[in-house]
Amino acid sequence: PKEKKRLDYRPPEYWIKKVDLDFDVHKDTTTVRSVLTCYRNRGSPSGADLVLHGEDLTLKEVKLNGKVLSEGAEGYGHDEDKQLVIRGKLLPADPDELFKVETTVAICPEKNFQLSGLYKSGGMYCTQCEAEGFRRITYFLDRPDVMSLYTVRVEASKSEYPVLLSNGNQISSGDAADGRHYASFEDPHPKPCYLFALVVGNLKSIHSDFTTTSGRKVRLEIFSEPHNVAKLDWAMESLKKAMKWDEEKFGREYDLDVFNIVAVDDFNMGAMENKGLNVFNTALILASPDTSTDADYERIMGVIAHEYFHNWTGNRVTCRDWFQLTLKEGLTVFRDQEFSRDMASAAVKRIEDIIMLRSRQFPEDAGPMAHPIRPESYIAMDNFYTATVYEKGAEVIRMYQTLLSKHGFRKGMDLYFTRHDGQAVTCDDFRAAMADANTSDLKQFERWYLQAGTPVVTVESASYDPSLKQFTIVVSQSTPATPGQAEKHPLHIPIKTGLLSKATGKELQPSMVLELKGEKETFVFDNVPEEPIASILRDFSAPCRLKFERSPDDLAFLMAHDTDDFNRWEAGQTLATIVIKDTYNKLSAGESPPALPGVFVEAWRKVLTATDIDRSLQTYSLRLPDEKTLIGEIAAPIAPDHLHNARQHVRKGLVEACKKELREVYDKLTQEVAAEGGVFKVDEPSIARRRLRNALLISMAVLQDPETVKLAVEHFETGLCMSDRISALYALADIPVAEREAVIQKFYGDSKDDKLKMCKWFAVQAQSDLPDTVERVKELMKHPDFELKNPNKLRAVVGAFANNNFHFHRKDGAGYSLVCDVIKEVDKLNPQMASRFAVFLAGWKNVEPVRSAMMKAQLERLRDTENLSNDTMEIVIKGLS
Ligand code: HT7
Ligand code: ZN
């Protein structure tokens, strides 16, 4: 497979000013006629061939300026990559002269299981064009720097597919022959083809409207298959909040008269920001108390906002090439994070985001797929929709705000939009707008775009001089080598720091941002009246690992007193990590696990019994770091079973020590719910109470005693919503008792008619700790409700299993061969999904030798598979190199 390189970017030979598309949808054959109005790029030579991308298209006809071309030296041809070549000698010499290329192709959406291009999901046709799916619909210059005006006409059976949608405004519609009907659309904004969308289906909708600040009345409509229409209200509410927020926070208004969203069952990712016609995975749009957890509600609001925000960061200003993906994704994730922080608790959201970053992005940055947020090369672009590009990318954007202040960041954003509206640009253009708007030097900041790997910031020393009233810290940085990038240079790192009184816990000075630019720097704080405790990397001000030796007592102090909510939580995580690491080391050495340190148990108990903190924060503070996060804190090679057992041992120790208090707090919360008449509520305090109560149940279940089993069954039966019921199921999932099976059966009975509930049912079993989980997963894949072609179900069973660190790494290698078998099967249908699972096997170098060899053998099996897709091969090659 061919590798593309960032530095090889060249502008296209031709531009496409206008695109007129005609879709004639029939069962098993859709005919697509396209008329491209083109002109030569002045920078390219006269007589250059026009080479159009195409994939899986059956070409019927090619015309140039209305005249049919024949295949051959005098007409059109195909290059070695099967792209369509219109010979340059046929094209006008004058770059100002427009010419029209017309192609007619046949495609078969019914057999398109890749879910890229035009495909069928259930009873509807829909499209997914990012990153390179448009070429699977028609011949085109499928690259984001080619921006065109679109008109679309679509015709289909009226009775089967009453709803026809595309981007922009509908300009006409009517009946056609043979019981068919049509609609045509015009999108007034030039756009890259990856934002094209078409939907043809039997759908129902809800609608509302929103009036923008400047008075544009926008019709908002959300469509789904008829049986789901009652679950769309939360999405509509979320959309309106997002529209208002973007006006208030960034001065960005919506720019069309309609904004449509469609929910589809089969979708490779979460959602897609097509201009004026977003397409959503049903899992990220449908919401009801019976089917969705509180976390689902929050995620839906976040993703609705994310896709909406793309209208400016991505659509109006787009990417010049796919290497710049973080330009729109990192920025838009940052924007959706800020939105969610404003909608609920800022501290809780920050903690959730960092849990995610550490468990998904940090491992990526430490593995064979490590890449800078702006990758230097790729084989399959779809492999680069990663946590690094998205989540680390968002942290990089956040650092601009930390360095330049909120006000300065807004000035930079305004300049970025003013300069680049309607353009396809680069990450350097964004950085330049930030620098210019603030007359700030951001040259060194470019390294965040160039270097892979998670930087380590080390506090070398922290000392107080009472005579000078000075507090001095010496901080150094280093970034570990990553594949293909041995040498690293110092980054520009904002380190938000506060000083607390050891006596009172009060702030001695307000937080300040230290700018670490060199390998090692000294920072001196003046006028510090007493020896302080430093609170460093507040609000997680840079995506780094912080190494700062502190005693358990100091950490317990910070857990109780830090005025930065994030760092208060962080102190608890650091303390827990020390304890788990210590236990892991003992288990690895064949010794028995140590007793839990008293200071740790007491600090945990204090959080558990506190009545004056937000219950969501309390829940997160009681939670131990997950195994994926802990891996990064332990020297490779890892023994996954010792890690799992070490964490379980610590969990169990805490619960045994605080059993009485756990039950008391749980009962108090249960009484509160009962006192309110057992009514389901979605306000913040109710969500926080549910979160804590459900987490406590899951904690207590670690003891696996009959009392907790009984409690979990009761919790399930009296549960007011999905959050309660699924938590009860998780509590029981690891306990080998009859009640577990009964509750699983009951949940199944209540869920079998709902795809999303079924996904939850699958996932809870695939994540179980029970010894036969591998065998269970194999059975689940034969279950009549499992569908290999549906990405949500695949993720629920295989994705959940591959994330089940303990069983994926089962000693006999059964987990690895299971995942490898699935990859081989799925790769024939949907390479994008297959390659995501291959990433799990690619981490073989990180685990102990016996497992490592077995994982590698599975990767080699994949490498030797005939016709493996480029997507999966790219991961396999990187994994094996
Ligand atoms: N921009 C969207 C990316 C996306 C996607 C990429 C590859 C294959 C399928 C896909 N579906 C959606 C989603 C987003 O980040 O907003
Ligand atoms: Zn996005």
mmCIF file of C-alpha atoms and ligand atoms in Angstrom, residues 130 271 273 306-307 310 328-329 332-333 390, ligand 2:
data_model
loop_
_atom_site.group_PDB
_atom_site.id
_atom_site.type_symbol
_atom_site.label_atom_id
_atom_site.label_comp_id
_atom_site.label_asym_id
_atom_site.label_seq_id
_atom_site.Cartn_x
_atom_site.Cartn_y
_atom_site.Cartn_z
ATOM 1 C CA GLU A 130 -15.468 11.765 5.297
ATOM 2 C CA ALA A 271 -21.837 11.359 13.890
ATOM 3 C CA GLU A 273 -21.195 17.206 10.377
ATOM 4 C CA HIS A 306 -19.711 19.027 18.479
ATOM 5 C CA GLU A 307 -21.284 18.410 15.079
ATOM 6 C CA HIS A 310 -18.229 22.081 13.054
ATOM 7 C CA LYS A 328 -11.073 21.008 12.792
ATOM 8 C CA GLU A 329 -11.292 18.061 15.205
ATOM 9 C CA THR A 332 -14.147 21.334 17.766
ATOM 10 C CA VAL A 333 -13.560 18.885 20.621
ATOM 11 C CA TYR A 390 -9.084 14.549 18.667
HETATM 12 ZN ZN ZN B 2 -15.576 16.276 14.737
#
